[in-house]
XYZ file of C-alpha atoms in Angstrom:
558
model
C 260.001 51.438 278.666
C 256.920 50.729 280.379
C 255.444 46.507 280.116
C 252.630 48.535 277.848
C 254.964 50.723 275.788
C 257.239 47.403 274.896
C 253.995 45.307 273.994
C 252.796 48.169 271.924
C 256.459 48.361 269.982
C 256.154 44.538 269.546
C 252.991 44.674 268.047
C 253.843 47.060 265.927
C 256.800 45.592 265.206
C 255.094 42.462 264.538
C 252.395 44.254 262.176
C 254.979 45.767 259.798
C 256.391 42.462 259.451
C 253.013 41.024 258.446
C 252.206 43.640 256.235
C 255.880 43.641 254.440
C 255.542 39.861 253.705
C 251.896 39.208 253.606
C 251.266 41.706 250.471
C 249.420 39.342 247.579
C 252.217 40.094 245.299
C 254.919 38.921 248.033
C 252.970 36.201 249.360
C 252.651 34.652 245.320
C 256.592 34.764 245.029
C 257.584 33.554 248.787
C 254.334 31.154 249.500
C 253.767 27.406 247.813
C 250.312 27.489 248.516
C 247.580 30.275 248.184
C 246.387 28.596 251.442
C 247.763 25.985 254.105
C 245.125 23.589 256.294
C 245.996 21.345 258.484
C 243.476 17.885 258.086
C 240.508 19.390 259.779
C 240.466 21.954 257.246
C 241.619 24.899 259.743
C 243.634 27.595 257.903
C 246.914 27.794 259.802
C 248.813 31.726 259.197
C 251.952 32.036 259.271
C 253.089 32.685 262.062
C 252.095 32.625 265.598
C 252.784 35.343 268.187
C 251.937 35.772 271.597
C 248.863 38.066 270.803
C 247.377 34.737 269.544
C 247.367 33.140 273.185
C 246.635 36.593 275.492
C 243.098 35.495 276.517
C 244.662 32.535 277.890
C 245.681 32.524 281.645
C 248.085 30.346 282.468
C 246.557 28.689 285.878
C 243.453 28.589 284.850
C 243.722 27.450 281.286
C 247.127 25.646 281.166
C 247.976 25.449 284.469
C 251.006 22.753 285.752
C 251.256 18.541 284.730
C 249.355 16.170 287.531
C 246.779 19.328 288.390
C 243.509 20.607 286.797
C 242.891 21.216 284.067
C 245.677 18.855 283.144
C 246.562 19.849 279.613
C 250.099 19.470 280.314
C 249.492 15.798 281.420
C 247.971 13.622 283.920
C 250.915 12.928 286.332
C 253.352 15.784 287.902
C 256.922 13.490 286.721
C 254.906 11.926 283.007
C 258.028 10.451 281.311
C 260.871 11.510 283.919
C 258.636 8.930 286.071
C 257.472 6.032 284.261
C 257.570 5.448 279.982
C 254.181 4.944 278.353
C 253.343 1.533 278.150
C 254.975 -0.020 275.144
C 251.853 -2.369 273.629
C 252.172 -3.695 270.109
C 248.548 -4.972 268.750
C 248.541 -8.045 267.829
C 246.879 -11.334 267.260
C 246.445 -13.699 264.246
C 245.568 -17.417 263.328
C 245.097 -19.972 266.906
C 245.971 -18.680 270.082
C 249.179 -21.022 270.319
C 250.732 -18.738 267.532
C 249.533 -15.304 268.911
C 250.603 -16.785 272.280
C 254.334 -17.337 270.796
C 253.928 -13.964 268.716
C 253.605 -12.320 272.463
C 256.595 -13.891 273.739
C 258.656 -12.583 270.976
C 257.153 -9.255 271.634
C 258.178 -9.395 275.493
C 261.380 -10.673 274.978
C 262.338 -7.839 272.651
C 261.308 -5.009 275.607
C 257.552 -4.867 275.113
C 255.739 -3.766 278.434
C 252.301 -4.431 277.716
C 249.887 -6.886 275.354
C 247.418 -5.755 273.286
C 244.970 -8.429 271.497
C 244.004 -8.318 268.166
C 240.553 -10.680 267.279
C 239.474 -11.698 264.389
C 235.915 -10.975 262.572
C 233.852 -14.127 263.643
C 235.170 -13.434 267.568
C 234.105 -9.681 266.610
C 230.905 -10.318 265.775
C 230.264 -12.923 268.704
C 230.671 -16.509 265.920
C 232.665 -19.168 267.032
C 235.163 -20.863 264.416
C 232.491 -23.392 263.165
C 229.927 -21.258 262.671
C 228.942 -21.182 258.827
C 229.058 -17.302 258.618
C 232.802 -17.373 260.065
C 233.843 -19.742 257.548
C 237.272 -18.051 255.686
C 237.750 -15.262 258.013
C 239.329 -17.405 260.454
C 242.253 -15.623 262.257
C 242.940 -13.355 259.113
C 242.627 -9.953 261.522
C 243.241 -11.103 264.687
C 243.277 -14.413 266.920
C 240.228 -16.333 267.059
C 238.809 -17.216 270.775
C 235.693 -19.377 270.590
C 236.188 -19.962 274.621
C 238.059 -20.151 277.700
C 239.907 -23.536 276.624
C 241.064 -20.827 273.481
C 242.016 -17.936 275.933
C 243.770 -20.077 278.396
C 246.063 -21.081 275.312
C 246.157 -17.641 274.354
C 248.102 -16.693 277.661
C 249.701 -19.767 278.346
C 253.079 -19.067 280.706
C 251.989 -15.392 280.495
C 252.143 -13.601 283.953
C 248.606 -11.706 283.678
C 248.991 -10.507 287.245
C 252.014 -8.574 286.071
C 251.569 -8.009 282.841
C 248.733 -5.432 281.487
C 246.504 -5.953 278.320
C 244.290 -4.428 276.561
C 241.826 -6.341 274.461
C 239.908 -4.983 271.519
C 236.484 -5.809 271.050
C 233.374 -4.220 271.562
C 229.722 -6.190 271.021
C 231.197 -9.353 273.211
C 233.147 -7.317 275.230
C 231.489 -8.683 278.378
C 232.006 -12.199 277.377
C 235.691 -11.827 276.358
C 236.417 -10.174 279.588
C 234.810 -12.707 281.696
C 237.158 -14.937 280.042
C 240.199 -13.422 280.682
C 238.565 -13.383 284.349
C 238.177 -16.482 284.146
C 241.454 -18.015 283.427
C 242.816 -15.774 285.720
C 240.997 -17.552 288.341
C 241.844 -21.064 286.939
C 245.547 -19.886 287.486
C 245.331 -19.407 291.080
C 245.515 -15.450 290.353
C 242.408 -13.188 292.186
C 240.732 -10.710 289.693
C 241.521 -8.057 292.038
C 245.518 -8.508 290.651
C 244.378 -8.409 287.196
C 245.382 -5.137 285.074
C 244.369 -4.138 281.693
C 241.532 -2.865 279.685
C 238.567 -4.272 277.544
C 237.439 -1.553 274.725
C 234.031 -1.912 275.240
C 233.029 1.236 272.622
C 229.978 0.174 271.305
C 228.630 3.679 270.694
C 231.727 3.951 268.483
C 230.930 0.897 266.802
C 227.711 1.749 265.521
C 229.666 5.453 264.072
C 232.052 3.943 262.300
C 233.684 0.346 262.669
C 230.372 -1.437 262.252
C 231.109 -4.402 264.654
C 228.117 -4.102 266.661
C 225.701 -7.087 267.515
C 223.083 -5.920 269.808
C 220.593 -2.764 269.810
C 221.874 0.114 271.506
C 220.032 0.059 274.696
C 221.087 -3.597 275.478
C 224.264 -2.771 274.593
C 224.525 0.370 277.008
C 223.496 -2.072 279.818
C 226.006 -4.522 279.259
C 228.787 -1.884 279.449
C 227.627 -0.341 282.645
C 227.104 -3.769 284.181
C 230.791 -4.034 283.221
C 231.425 -0.593 284.812
C 229.456 -1.933 288.058
C 231.283 -5.331 287.871
C 234.888 -3.673 288.021
C 234.241 -0.543 290.496
C 233.577 -3.970 293.029
C 235.960 -6.456 291.817
C 238.623 -5.717 289.353
C 240.484 -1.815 290.726
C 243.146 -2.189 288.389
C 240.873 -2.782 284.919
C 239.992 -0.283 282.772
C 236.175 -1.256 282.224
C 236.341 0.584 278.732
C 238.400 2.457 276.270
C 236.539 5.204 274.590
C 237.678 4.799 271.088
C 238.556 7.747 268.447
C 240.768 5.374 266.738
C 238.136 3.412 264.549
C 236.658 7.113 263.943
C 239.495 8.473 262.168
C 240.508 5.352 260.411
C 236.799 5.629 258.863
C 237.764 9.012 257.329
C 236.936 11.778 259.933
C 238.964 14.909 260.708
C 241.282 15.355 264.062
C 238.338 17.867 265.232
C 235.705 15.205 264.577
C 237.232 12.389 266.141
C 237.920 14.581 269.573
C 234.717 15.665 269.502
C 232.818 12.196 268.567
C 235.060 10.372 271.015
C 234.669 12.492 274.237
C 230.869 12.794 273.319
C 230.531 8.909 273.594
C 232.726 9.277 276.774
C 230.057 11.484 278.338
C 227.177 9.274 277.222
C 228.888 6.251 278.736
C 229.147 8.499 282.406
C 225.803 9.682 281.771
C 224.219 5.969 281.555
C 226.368 4.822 284.568
C 225.042 7.519 286.430
C 221.587 7.129 285.739
C 222.023 3.363 286.841
C 222.472 4.893 290.054
C 226.654 4.501 290.374
C 228.500 7.423 291.939
C 230.599 9.131 289.319
C 233.954 8.917 291.610
C 233.536 5.450 292.007
C 233.710 4.399 288.488
C 235.266 7.129 286.055
C 238.630 6.844 287.234
C 238.781 3.428 285.002
C 237.496 5.111 281.953
C 240.473 5.080 279.549
C 240.528 6.482 275.517
C 242.040 5.504 272.262
C 243.277 7.926 270.138
C 244.559 8.041 266.900
C 248.306 9.729 265.978
C 247.802 10.784 262.198
C 249.879 12.691 259.933
C 249.867 16.374 260.522
C 252.297 16.430 263.581
C 251.366 19.332 265.674
C 247.461 19.174 264.904
C 247.832 15.534 266.812
C 249.807 17.107 269.937
C 247.588 19.579 270.315
C 244.123 17.053 270.393
C 245.578 15.276 273.013
C 246.177 18.581 275.162
C 242.819 19.387 274.377
C 241.241 16.320 275.159
C 242.511 16.139 278.829
C 241.102 20.035 279.356
C 237.830 18.833 277.617
C 237.715 16.330 279.844
C 238.249 17.421 283.362
C 235.798 20.753 282.622
C 232.872 17.987 281.474
C 233.391 15.135 284.719
C 233.712 18.531 287.056
C 230.421 19.952 285.092
C 228.822 16.053 286.043
C 229.757 16.324 289.500
C 233.141 14.392 289.979
C 234.912 15.751 293.149
C 238.144 13.216 293.528
C 240.861 14.453 291.205
C 241.575 11.035 289.657
C 238.214 11.151 288.328
C 239.062 14.249 286.315
C 241.871 12.404 284.566
C 241.698 11.437 281.013
C 244.403 8.778 280.499
C 244.605 7.130 276.716
C 246.154 5.227 274.746
C 247.595 6.041 271.007
C 247.363 4.034 268.335
C 249.639 5.450 264.919
C 247.229 5.781 261.705
C 246.920 2.565 259.813
C 244.799 4.084 257.068
C 247.956 6.582 256.453
C 250.111 3.763 255.472
C 250.839 2.836 252.046
C 251.245 -0.152 249.898
C 253.847 1.378 247.784
C 257.164 1.550 249.081
C 256.057 0.114 252.530
C 259.654 0.665 254.081
C 258.697 4.962 254.287
C 256.051 3.988 256.475
C 258.404 3.477 259.147
C 259.002 7.504 258.892
C 255.500 8.101 258.929
C 254.868 5.767 262.228
C 257.965 7.459 263.506
C 256.655 11.110 263.244
C 252.541 9.735 264.457
C 254.483 7.819 267.466
C 256.676 10.938 268.662
C 253.328 13.831 268.361
C 251.997 10.856 270.657
C 254.404 11.055 272.966
C 254.758 14.757 272.875
C 250.974 14.965 273.539
C 251.907 13.596 276.822
C 250.158 9.490 275.776
C 250.047 6.685 278.566
C 250.015 3.751 275.991
C 251.478 3.501 272.387
C 250.958 0.941 269.575
C 253.728 1.417 266.533
C 252.016 -0.104 263.280
C 254.376 -1.544 261.253
C 255.633 -1.178 257.619
C 253.845 -4.183 256.433
C 250.330 -3.238 257.695
C 249.108 -1.979 254.384
C 250.225 -5.717 252.887
C 249.324 -8.020 255.121
C 249.439 -8.821 259.091
C 253.409 -7.821 260.278
C 255.854 -9.945 260.321
C 258.372 -10.572 263.163
C 260.623 -8.445 261.225
C 258.253 -5.378 260.980
C 256.647 -5.890 264.137
C 260.309 -5.580 266.094
C 260.919 -2.533 263.776
C 257.589 -0.809 264.675
C 258.712 -1.677 268.506
C 262.425 -0.479 268.384
C 260.930 2.868 266.746
C 259.334 3.406 270.543
C 262.203 2.478 272.076
C 264.508 4.774 270.316
C 261.916 8.049 271.114
C 261.929 6.683 274.776
C 265.743 6.139 275.135
C 267.479 8.295 272.694
C 265.741 11.147 271.252
C 265.634 13.326 275.009
C 261.978 13.982 274.278
C 260.992 12.644 277.607
C 263.479 14.359 279.639
C 261.204 17.097 280.390
C 257.187 17.384 280.680
C 255.148 18.750 277.797
C 258.088 20.134 275.982
C 255.875 21.645 273.582
C 254.006 24.096 276.092
C 253.734 27.639 275.393
C 254.342 27.578 271.750
C 252.125 30.065 270.765
C 251.192 28.155 267.702
C 250.371 25.313 270.008
C 248.655 26.913 272.516
C 246.468 28.810 269.824
C 246.042 25.535 268.215
C 244.760 23.526 271.330
C 242.306 26.263 271.868
C 241.223 26.267 268.764
C 240.349 22.696 268.475
C 238.638 22.777 271.983
C 236.528 25.437 270.214
C 235.447 23.290 267.529
C 234.642 20.041 269.844
C 232.174 22.301 271.960
C 230.371 23.708 268.430
C 230.394 19.675 267.973
C 228.949 19.019 271.344
C 225.990 21.535 270.886
C 225.084 20.321 267.381
C 225.170 16.933 269.107
C 223.071 17.717 271.838
C 220.320 19.873 269.714
C 219.529 16.102 267.708
C 218.842 14.531 270.963
C 222.333 13.358 272.185
C 224.222 10.493 270.937
C 222.286 7.947 270.198
C 219.443 9.992 268.453
C 221.987 11.650 266.600
C 223.821 7.865 265.399
C 220.008 7.208 264.417
C 219.626 10.014 262.253
C 223.140 9.526 260.645
C 224.574 12.493 262.087
C 228.378 11.472 262.611
C 228.071 9.173 259.260
C 227.198 12.058 256.962
C 230.230 13.840 258.643
C 232.706 11.604 258.553
C 231.939 10.429 255.049
C 232.174 14.449 253.984
C 235.401 14.507 255.676
C 236.623 11.343 253.581
C 235.447 12.709 250.403
C 236.789 15.720 250.990
C 240.597 14.600 251.936
C 240.381 12.056 249.418
C 239.434 14.659 246.430
C 242.525 16.781 248.025
C 244.661 13.458 247.009
C 243.301 12.583 243.702
C 244.155 16.938 242.778
C 246.992 16.940 243.897
C 246.311 19.447 246.893
C 247.611 17.016 249.403
C 250.750 15.113 249.056
C 251.074 11.475 250.106
C 254.799 10.577 249.239
C 254.916 7.706 246.758
C 251.021 7.397 246.113
C 250.371 10.654 244.466
C 253.713 12.234 243.857
C 257.547 10.557 244.242
C 256.201 7.195 242.711
C 258.289 3.944 241.885
C 258.070 1.382 240.102
C 258.861 -1.459 241.821
C 258.281 -5.122 243.231
C 257.730 -5.281 247.107
C 260.771 -6.885 248.692
C 260.031 -6.529 252.143
C 258.952 -10.516 253.876
C 255.568 -11.075 254.190
C 253.946 -13.082 257.139
C 252.178 -16.388 255.849
C 249.360 -17.876 257.735
C 248.975 -21.742 258.641
C 246.226 -22.609 256.287
C 245.655 -26.027 258.517
C 245.272 -23.679 261.183
C 241.261 -23.102 261.045
C 240.816 -27.173 260.612
C 242.539 -27.491 263.873
C 240.601 -24.889 265.720
C 236.993 -26.533 264.312
C 238.234 -29.811 266.032
C 239.499 -28.339 269.116
C 236.235 -26.650 269.462
C 234.195 -30.459 268.542
C 236.345 -31.785 271.072
C 235.635 -29.292 274.219
C 231.761 -29.471 272.988
C 232.174 -33.550 273.582
C 234.173 -33.592 276.562
C 232.818 -30.753 278.806
C 230.037 -31.143 281.508
C 227.367 -30.338 278.939
C 224.256 -30.333 281.570
C 226.469 -27.823 283.374
C 226.629 -25.800 280.704
C 223.212 -25.645 279.836
C 222.202 -24.697 283.135
C 224.423 -21.540 283.612
C 223.048 -20.476 279.992
C 219.562 -21.223 281.193
C 220.403 -18.547 284.298
C 222.492 -15.843 282.093
C 218.682 -15.940 279.801
C 216.837 -15.807 283.167
C 219.353 -13.115 284.169
C 218.959 -11.036 280.890
C 215.274 -10.508 280.638
C 215.637 -8.817 284.160
C 217.130 -5.522 285.665
C 220.446 -8.088 287.000
C 224.017 -7.519 286.342
C 224.923 -10.094 284.062
C 229.063 -10.033 284.565
C 228.665 -12.916 287.634
C 226.121 -14.886 284.999
C 228.478 -14.739 282.046
C 231.667 -15.513 284.118
C 229.731 -18.870 285.090
C 228.879 -19.605 282.174
C 232.387 -19.373 280.758
C 233.440 -21.495 283.534
C 231.619 -24.695 282.398
C 233.515 -23.836 278.876
C 230.459 -22.516 277.128
C 231.554 -20.912 274.075
C 231.495 -17.122 272.758
C 229.155 -17.792 270.210
C 226.909 -19.992 273.255
C 226.523 -16.520 275.046
C 226.199 -14.537 272.244
C 223.039 -17.087 271.216
C 221.238 -16.080 274.522
C 221.803 -12.564 273.953
C 221.162 -12.600 270.655
C 217.721 -14.276 271.500
C 216.845 -11.892 274.434
C 218.036 -8.807 273.152
C 217.730 -9.055 269.398
C 220.327 -7.737 266.721
C 221.087 -3.839 265.556
C 220.222 -3.220 261.758
C 221.483 -0.039 260.409
C 218.978 1.924 258.491
C 219.814 3.305 255.444
C 220.954 6.746 255.151
C 220.286 9.379 252.535
């Protein structure tokens, strides 16, 4: 029998199967739902076969790991060569408390650090600012000066371990403190490795911890690209983040499309400055969410790599490393429940497994208690052990892209790419990312998706275990982290002593130079680093930028 005859026979067999099993009467009796949809509202049919992937060319559309279009992974050996970096997002209270948590995590096998900052720090305020009162250390660590940064990383080898810092509005200042701390310890800045999130566009879209208007914010980001390309070759100067877009209520497709659109906007801004794309693109990194629909998340990561490689090629990138999408993943915080918190361990395990099967380079697993409080030591240890079990016991790291070739996975990957390009077209018609933000496009899309998802839960079209089904009435029995109530006063006293004992004339000189440079077209990173070296505070440096750049106010969107 010829190949054509064999294929026709298989097609006929499939059609007979579908006809037999998908009549309205049979479906009504055999299937639990009228339609099955993933979290992006894509309808999923009962069976996928070769016919769903016949349009794909293996070499062109799928390829091999470490080769264009990088669908199957950015490295040739993936986890056979090196496991992902295991980093737990951590920070609370004072720098000393968080330093102890970092050491605890490193002692238990964490391989990279990830800093969570409190809200005053995220908004560029010192702990003693009136607007900061009562918010100290509640959702992260307070860092008001280089002194705090020194305490935060005391006795931690910052030239041997990479650090990720999740901060955006004042990202350049916090990064400058990290660089200054390394320099004060005799560590050359070209030896430090890590990532600063530095993604202001998603702040306007989703998380809202912006400070300055878009134009000066983009200027600061391109300044970090330019400075990093020259001085910190091991540092990722941005982590383009879909995580917070997803946490705000977007679908997986929206997370993918909006994140990549933001990334391309940063690349175009840097190229407009005159930077060569191959000089900075390899230090761009990404940050994605791992939500509940297992296969959708895997397809999302695979599609992301292929889309990014294609788009970077279009923009003129020549070096293979400029086409790579390297990304960190965090399991979904918004999917965790305060009801029956122990079962969050199961959710996190499945989400983390999806991230690994999707080829992540770095991973944070949420703790079971995060819907209730910042993680306790026990909870964060279990979360870290979850990664270690996946890495060491599950066998999923033995081969590369083990789900590659699945008819469903390849179809879904293709589908997500197609929907992403549709979003790109809509954004382009609105004039680009920043005009689309100003017109409220992203915000409305996310709000509508969040409303639809919650409505499905309320109407039990989507089951959340322990919330709208399988509920229990019992008190929470897991240990909850207790904060040091005196930490805020100690931090304020430390700031008072810092301002009293530093060379305030030198501080004022560096702040004046920064103010003057801010009014010109100079790269501001060297000036910021000089300021923090004199122990100018985060609030003082941000105060200069607030004075020169102004503050952004989001317009009401109807």
